[in-house]
Amino acid sequence: MSMRGLTVFIADLRNCRARELEEKRVNKELANIRSKFKDPNLSGRQKKKYVCKLLYMYILGWDVDFGHMEAVNLLSSNKYSEKQIGYLAVTLMLTETNELLRLVVNSMRKDLDDPNEVHQCLALQAIANIGAREMAEALSNDVLRLLTTSHTRSFTKKKAALCLLRLYRRHPDLIPVKEWVGKLLGLMEESDMAAALASTSLILAIAQQYPDESAGCVQRAISRMHKIVIEKEYSPDYVYYKVPVPWLQVKLLRLLQYYPPPDDKTARNKLINVIQTILNNAQDIPKNVQHNNAQNAVLFEAINLAIHLDPESEIVVQASALLGRFISSKETNIRYLGLETMAHLAGFAESLDTVKKHQETIIQSLKDKDISVRRRALDLLYSMCDVTNARAIVSELLHYLTIADYAIREEMVLKIAILTEKFATDYSWYVDVILQLITIAGDSVSDEVWYRVVQIVTNNEDLQEYAVRTVLNALKSPTCHETTLKVGGYILGEFGHLIANSAGGTPMEQFMALHSKFGMCTGATRALLLSTYLKFTNVFPEIKDQVIRVFKQYRFVLDVELQQRACEYLAIATMPSDDLLQAACEEMPPFPERESALLNRLHKKIQDTEDKRTWQIGGKDANKEAMKKADRRRSAVERSQENIAATTSSQQPARSEMDELLGLATEPISQPSPEHNYNKLILEANGVLYEDQYIQIGIKSEYHNNLGRMAIFFGNKSTSTITNLNTNLQSGEGVKTTLIQPIASTVPPATQYNQMYNVECHDVVGHEVIMLVNYSIGSHPIELNIKMPIVPSKFVSAVELSSTDFFGRWKQIGGAPRESQYIGKLRSTDVSRMRDLIKGLNFSLLDGVDPNPNNLVGAGIFSSTNMGKVGCLMRLELNLDQQMYRFTLRTTNESVTEVLGLQFKEAVEGQ
Amino acid sequence: MLKAVMIFNNHGKPRLMQWYQQMDVSTQQEMLKEIFRLVHKRPDHVCNFLEGSTLLGGQDTKIIYRHYATLYFVFVVDSSESELGILDLIQVFVEALDRIFTNVCELDLIFRPDEVSQLLSEVISGGMVLETNINDIVTMSGVRKIQSAR
């Protein structure tokens, strides 16, 4: 299948020495291809060649925005090579939102039904790689069929399994794996290794969400491992450098880590036997690098499983001896993984003694030449820290911080701060370490760190005097970081009076220590210092004059924030009575105890259908916490799904639980100037209804007479998962809405899910229809009330009438109460917009009916279940010179006249 | 799961890019540059795992790579994959390439990009390991060659 043209083109591009030349060549080729594609008789072979060229340019990073249609055409070719290039192009170039996707879905369905298995495979792979929503909707049943039919060959089966996995990951709301999992479990026993591997991957994903439904996989995983490791029952093709199917072994071992240790004794012994054998095999180190790799891949996963089963067992003791050897291995990969696995062990073992034995080596690893290893060492030190070794570890970390790369400094600072807070036995140590941190790596100290210091000092009276003294000393050093200044400003302001009578701590010295740095810091810090000065005037009347001089000077500064503070503080400080000053500078109350913001910053949230970590970096507490969270999350998710399925009437999702879980303040965050496109969607069927920084809500709707169907799309724009999504579309007056397709309660970042409603108009549409949307992002619950564009005109359909018919009926209907008329001012004199408006309200636009061309005339039929069809005629007279309009509506029903007339008036005046 | 597979040469020129996440062209190029920057400055004999690229999703994303002569083979994965397993997978992929091209070199990848993609799709599908048996992988692409000759 050589394509000479393509080869020549590639060679040409390779000869381009500069990017400009390449661009020139690419543009020439694009122009050429464009003109070729205009030829309707282009052969499949030619098309394939040009699509190939486009693909090549695309891979090089040039934006190719045409040729998609030709690629899609290739899909229906009978020639394998053309079809294959078509699929390749579609996979690489089409985005999920492309309109051509529907065509692609149709071709895919044909290929899935094709008796030729090679075609089935192409389609399966493309579906897996694109994973678009339309595909999940239309094709998941076909994929399941291929997967579970007994005569499907294993090379198709493995692809079907991974395809289904991908669709489930992307669109968990569309794939009812809970019902399917019973059928799927058997696939783990496939004799073909690759099919078993693919199926195990699928089960692994499902088991994390539905552990009870998938529980059968535990037994199967154990017996499969037993077969491979003990009975040596595997196909010789799958032996990779003397290790049988390492990938399948790793997957099975990992799957078992998502379940509690098996209760059944025989199963348990079988499993322990397997792990023991793997450990024994690892005693001699193979010479061949690849063999060594593969063997260790299995070994590390086996150790992880052993730790999961029982961190105190004999096997784990053996394993930790091995790990001790690994972390001083010559091979970097092994050191890396040794440290990582040891961190896992430190996270679960009751006693850290086995790990602590290696403390020296681990600290040495902080100086490893490879940053990846250094990171792992840092994680491990963080995990193995307790009261006994905290000082040693923290001082090593501080020492290392001075030379650490910028890439990991911030993380180190955070971890040091957390360890110090957690394991501090005396306060002076805590304060010393934090100040040292700021001095060494001030720029990497995030705001959370110094907020936390302030909180702790405020809440611990015993600490305050020491803190003030130390901070003051630090401030007196000629080079002090701005963060020190912030901490110092706050602490001196609050507690400076504690040392005012001692040498070196007089009010004047405190003031000078701060003010000498005032000129060099940023606006935010200056603002903070001004507040400190105000506090000084309250407790230190002797330096009031100096302070007032500063305030006076800053009354004229250009920065608004500073100016305002200076003016206000000056006013307070110069009041005849001190009452207000005293009230304003009242000592800060202790902060309410809450989970450290530092920990929150460190722990990232986990997406729902992605594979979860089986353990967390950090000690026992972190892991216990993580497990609790996982349990609660699972139950919360299930509960809210049940809720949605059971009823659409208002319900509170498991919100309180979520709040507790994330341990943060719970005020709903204010919505930052959301976009609400209600008016636009009154005139259009599809579009974005609401948008803010987190969520985008869009609508696609279709109406026929009195019935409509509306899909509401919820897109997550943020970088965290939207949880507890719960919507409630209340039926309005005269309108009934029925949920026909519920939505998942979680939306991963950059993902869009939808729900579907049937809408029925059974009477005159009255008040507005409101949708309540509740969701949480991070720990913040958000509630939205969204006005839905379900208005009377949605149930109108246009009718064409001749001039005589129109005026005949117009007269027949007659005046009030079946006529409504509005006169008002026009905001826009653009007639074409008015024409669009009338069409948007689903009236026909009858040209040539009214003798005056500036008058717009239209007709429509409003339908509702109870009233049947109601004829509606409208006339809009525009006086463009005076910017006035007169609108008249006549319908055969008084109530319809009223609501529809009002809607028109609002729409016309809204233009 | 795997998030991306890429092959680029010592100068950062891409020879193959396959993403298992939706992304536009400019982000892809940015990531390619970032990964190249991270990987390129690492001497041989340090470990084959790397993390910390913020563009790629931070801590839970790992870059696992192998450097062969003029080419870097980079697999980007999440925390659920075994590092060594993926390292083995790269080896499998390279050995398979070696079989179909007999002594694969950069030029083969340059002039036969479609066949390379095809081969990869026999190894990985939708971000998951599909097949690890080199014979099978090669046979499958052999099947395809017969088919295309028709």
mmCIF file of N, CA and C in Angstrom, chain B residues 48-95:
data_model
loop_
_atom_site.group_PDB
_atom_site.id
_atom_site.type_symbol
_atom_site.label_atom_id
_atom_site.label_comp_id
_atom_site.label_asym_id
_atom_site.label_seq_id
_atom_site.Cartn_x
_atom_site.Cartn_y
_atom_site.Cartn_z
ATOM 1 N N ASN B 48 13.293 5.879 34.885
ATOM 2 C CA ASN B 48 12.466 6.118 33.712
ATOM 3 C C ASN B 48 11.115 6.716 34.061
ATOM 4 N N PHE B 49 10.970 7.135 35.283
ATOM 5 C CA PHE B 49 9.676 7.682 35.694
ATOM 6 C C PHE B 49 9.859 9.139 36.071
ATOM 7 N N LEU B 50 8.826 9.893 35.827
ATOM 8 C CA LEU B 50 8.931 11.314 36.045
ATOM 9 C C LEU B 50 7.539 11.819 36.352
ATOM 10 N N GLU B 51 7.483 12.855 37.195
ATOM 11 C CA GLU B 51 6.154 13.402 37.440
ATOM 12 C C GLU B 51 6.268 14.893 37.628
ATOM 13 N N GLY B 52 5.163 15.528 37.957
ATOM 14 C CA GLY B 52 5.238 16.924 38.330
ATOM 15 C C GLY B 52 4.979 17.888 37.216
ATOM 16 N N SER B 53 4.512 17.394 36.078
ATOM 17 C CA SER B 53 4.148 18.339 35.043
ATOM 18 C C SER B 53 2.761 18.876 35.351
ATOM 19 N N THR B 54 2.669 20.158 35.597
ATOM 20 C CA THR B 54 1.364 20.718 35.975
ATOM 21 C C THR B 54 0.394 20.669 34.813
ATOM 22 N N LEU B 55 0.932 20.871 33.606
ATOM 23 C CA LEU B 55 0.060 20.845 32.431
ATOM 24 C C LEU B 55 -0.677 19.513 32.311
ATOM 25 N N LEU B 56 0.009 18.448 32.724
ATOM 26 C CA LEU B 56 -0.540 17.118 32.508
ATOM 27 C C LEU B 56 -1.431 16.658 33.636
ATOM 28 N N GLY B 57 -1.589 17.465 34.656
ATOM 29 C CA GLY B 57 -2.490 17.048 35.709
ATOM 30 C C GLY B 57 -1.777 16.738 37.000
ATOM 31 N N GLY B 58 -0.554 17.226 37.141
ATOM 32 C CA GLY B 58 0.136 17.225 38.432
ATOM 33 C C GLY B 58 0.506 15.858 38.950
ATOM 34 N N GLN B 59 0.402 15.741 40.271
ATOM 35 C CA GLN B 59 0.969 14.602 40.991
ATOM 36 C C GLN B 59 0.536 13.233 40.515
ATOM 37 N N ASP B 60 -0.731 13.118 40.114
ATOM 38 C CA ASP B 60 -1.216 11.789 39.815
ATOM 39 C C ASP B 60 -0.875 11.331 38.400
ATOM 40 N N THR B 61 -0.170 12.172 37.671
ATOM 41 C CA THR B 61 0.197 11.785 36.320
ATOM 42 C C THR B 61 1.686 11.489 36.264
ATOM 43 N N LYS B 62 2.024 10.377 35.660
ATOM 44 C CA LYS B 62 3.439 10.040 35.549
ATOM 45 C C LYS B 62 3.837 9.928 34.096
ATOM 46 N N ILE B 63 5.050 10.350 33.853
ATOM 47 C CA ILE B 63 5.618 10.170 32.525
ATOM 48 C C ILE B 63 6.558 8.980 32.623
ATOM 49 N N ILE B 64 6.328 7.984 31.804
ATOM 50 C CA ILE B 64 7.209 6.820 31.806
ATOM 51 C C ILE B 64 7.819 6.738 30.420
ATOM 52 N N TYR B 65 9.113 6.725 30.356
ATOM 53 C CA TYR B 65 9.727 6.833 29.029
ATOM 54 C C TYR B 65 10.935 5.929 28.897
ATOM 55 N N ARG B 66 11.293 5.675 27.660
ATOM 56 C CA ARG B 66 12.535 4.985 27.356
ATOM 57 C C ARG B 66 13.219 5.740 26.242
ATOM 58 N N HIS B 67 14.495 5.769 26.292
ATOM 59 C CA HIS B 67 15.258 6.482 25.290
ATOM 60 C C HIS B 67 16.051 5.461 24.486
ATOM 61 N N TYR B 68 15.766 5.365 23.190
ATOM 62 C CA TYR B 68 16.515 4.461 22.315
ATOM 63 C C TYR B 68 17.228 5.312 21.275
ATOM 64 N N ALA B 69 18.511 5.286 21.230
ATOM 65 C CA ALA B 69 19.296 6.007 20.221
ATOM 66 C C ALA B 69 18.748 7.416 19.982
ATOM 67 N N THR B 70 18.055 7.620 18.855
ATOM 68 C CA THR B 70 17.622 8.989 18.571
ATOM 69 C C THR B 70 16.192 9.259 19.030
ATOM 70 N N LEU B 71 15.527 8.250 19.567
ATOM 71 C CA LEU B 71 14.096 8.425 19.825
ATOM 72 C C LEU B 71 13.727 8.275 21.296
ATOM 73 N N TYR B 72 12.781 9.091 21.699
ATOM 74 C CA TYR B 72 12.165 8.927 23.022
ATOM 75 C C TYR B 72 10.782 8.314 22.841
ATOM 76 N N PHE B 73 10.506 7.265 23.580
ATOM 77 C CA PHE B 73 9.162 6.694 23.612
ATOM 78 C C PHE B 73 8.562 7.077 24.962
ATOM 79 N N VAL B 74 7.502 7.869 24.921
ATOM 80 C CA VAL B 74 6.954 8.392 26.168
ATOM 81 C C VAL B 74 5.512 7.943 26.334
ATOM 82 N N PHE B 75 5.224 7.314 27.456
ATOM 83 C CA PHE B 75 3.846 6.948 27.773
ATOM 84 C C PHE B 75 3.437 7.763 29.000
ATOM 85 N N VAL B 76 2.323 8.470 28.893
ATOM 86 C CA VAL B 76 1.841 9.256 30.019
ATOM 87 C C VAL B 76 0.712 8.480 30.690
ATOM 88 N N VAL B 77 0.830 8.218 31.982
ATOM 89 C CA VAL B 77 -0.159 7.354 32.642
ATOM 90 C C VAL B 77 -0.653 7.975 33.939
ATOM 91 N N ASP B 78 -1.747 7.469 34.443
ATOM 92 C CA ASP B 78 -2.213 7.928 35.748
ATOM 93 C C ASP B 78 -1.666 6.995 36.837
ATOM 94 N N SER B 79 -2.052 7.257 38.082
ATOM 95 C CA SER B 79 -1.401 6.545 39.183
ATOM 96 C C SER B 79 -1.815 5.084 39.273
ATOM 97 N N SER B 80 -2.785 4.663 38.451
ATOM 98 C CA SER B 80 -3.258 3.291 38.623
ATOM 99 C C SER B 80 -2.425 2.277 37.853
ATOM 100 N N GLU B 81 -1.475 2.739 37.057
ATOM 101 C CA GLU B 81 -0.697 1.780 36.278
ATOM 102 C C GLU B 81 0.588 1.420 37.024
ATOM 103 N N SER B 82 1.025 0.202 36.827
ATOM 104 C CA SER B 82 2.312 -0.196 37.389
ATOM 105 C C SER B 82 3.419 0.400 36.519
ATOM 106 N N GLU B 83 4.345 1.092 37.162
ATOM 107 C CA GLU B 83 5.386 1.775 36.394
ATOM 108 C C GLU B 83 6.205 0.794 35.568
ATOM 109 N N LEU B 84 6.611 -0.285 36.238
ATOM 110 C CA LEU B 84 7.446 -1.241 35.519
ATOM 111 C C LEU B 84 6.653 -1.936 34.419
ATOM 112 N N GLY B 85 5.372 -2.159 34.679
ATOM 113 C CA GLY B 85 4.523 -2.775 33.669
ATOM 114 C C GLY B 85 4.505 -1.936 32.403
ATOM 115 N N ILE B 86 4.387 -0.633 32.575
ATOM 116 C CA ILE B 86 4.347 0.247 31.411
ATOM 117 C C ILE B 86 5.719 0.268 30.728
ATOM 118 N N LEU B 87 6.747 0.228 31.528
ATOM 119 C CA LEU B 87 8.090 0.206 30.960
ATOM 120 C C LEU B 87 8.253 -1.039 30.082
ATOM 121 N N ASP B 88 7.720 -2.148 30.586
ATOM 122 C CA ASP B 88 7.739 -3.376 29.790
ATOM 123 C C ASP B 88 6.927 -3.207 28.522
ATOM 124 N N LEU B 89 5.827 -2.510 28.645
ATOM 125 C CA LEU B 89 4.949 -2.328 27.496
ATOM 126 C C LEU B 89 5.664 -1.540 26.396
ATOM 127 N N ILE B 90 6.423 -0.534 26.809
ATOM 128 C CA ILE B 90 7.179 0.224 25.812
ATOM 129 C C ILE B 90 8.125 -0.723 25.080
ATOM 130 N N GLN B 91 8.754 -1.589 25.862
ATOM 131 C CA GLN B 91 9.681 -2.550 25.264
ATOM 132 C C GLN B 91 8.947 -3.451 24.273
ATOM 133 N N VAL B 92 7.758 -3.893 24.660
ATOM 134 C CA VAL B 92 6.971 -4.743 23.770
ATOM 135 C C VAL B 92 6.671 -4.001 22.475
ATOM 136 N N PHE B 93 6.255 -2.771 22.604
ATOM 137 C CA PHE B 93 5.906 -1.959 21.440
ATOM 138 C C PHE B 93 7.117 -1.812 20.521
ATOM 139 N N VAL B 94 8.255 -1.529 21.124
ATOM 140 C CA VAL B 94 9.453 -1.326 20.316
ATOM 141 C C VAL B 94 9.877 -2.623 19.649
ATOM 142 N N GLU B 95 9.776 -3.718 20.389
ATOM 143 C CA GLU B 95 10.154 -4.991 19.782
ATOM 144 C C GLU B 95 9.221 -5.338 18.630
#
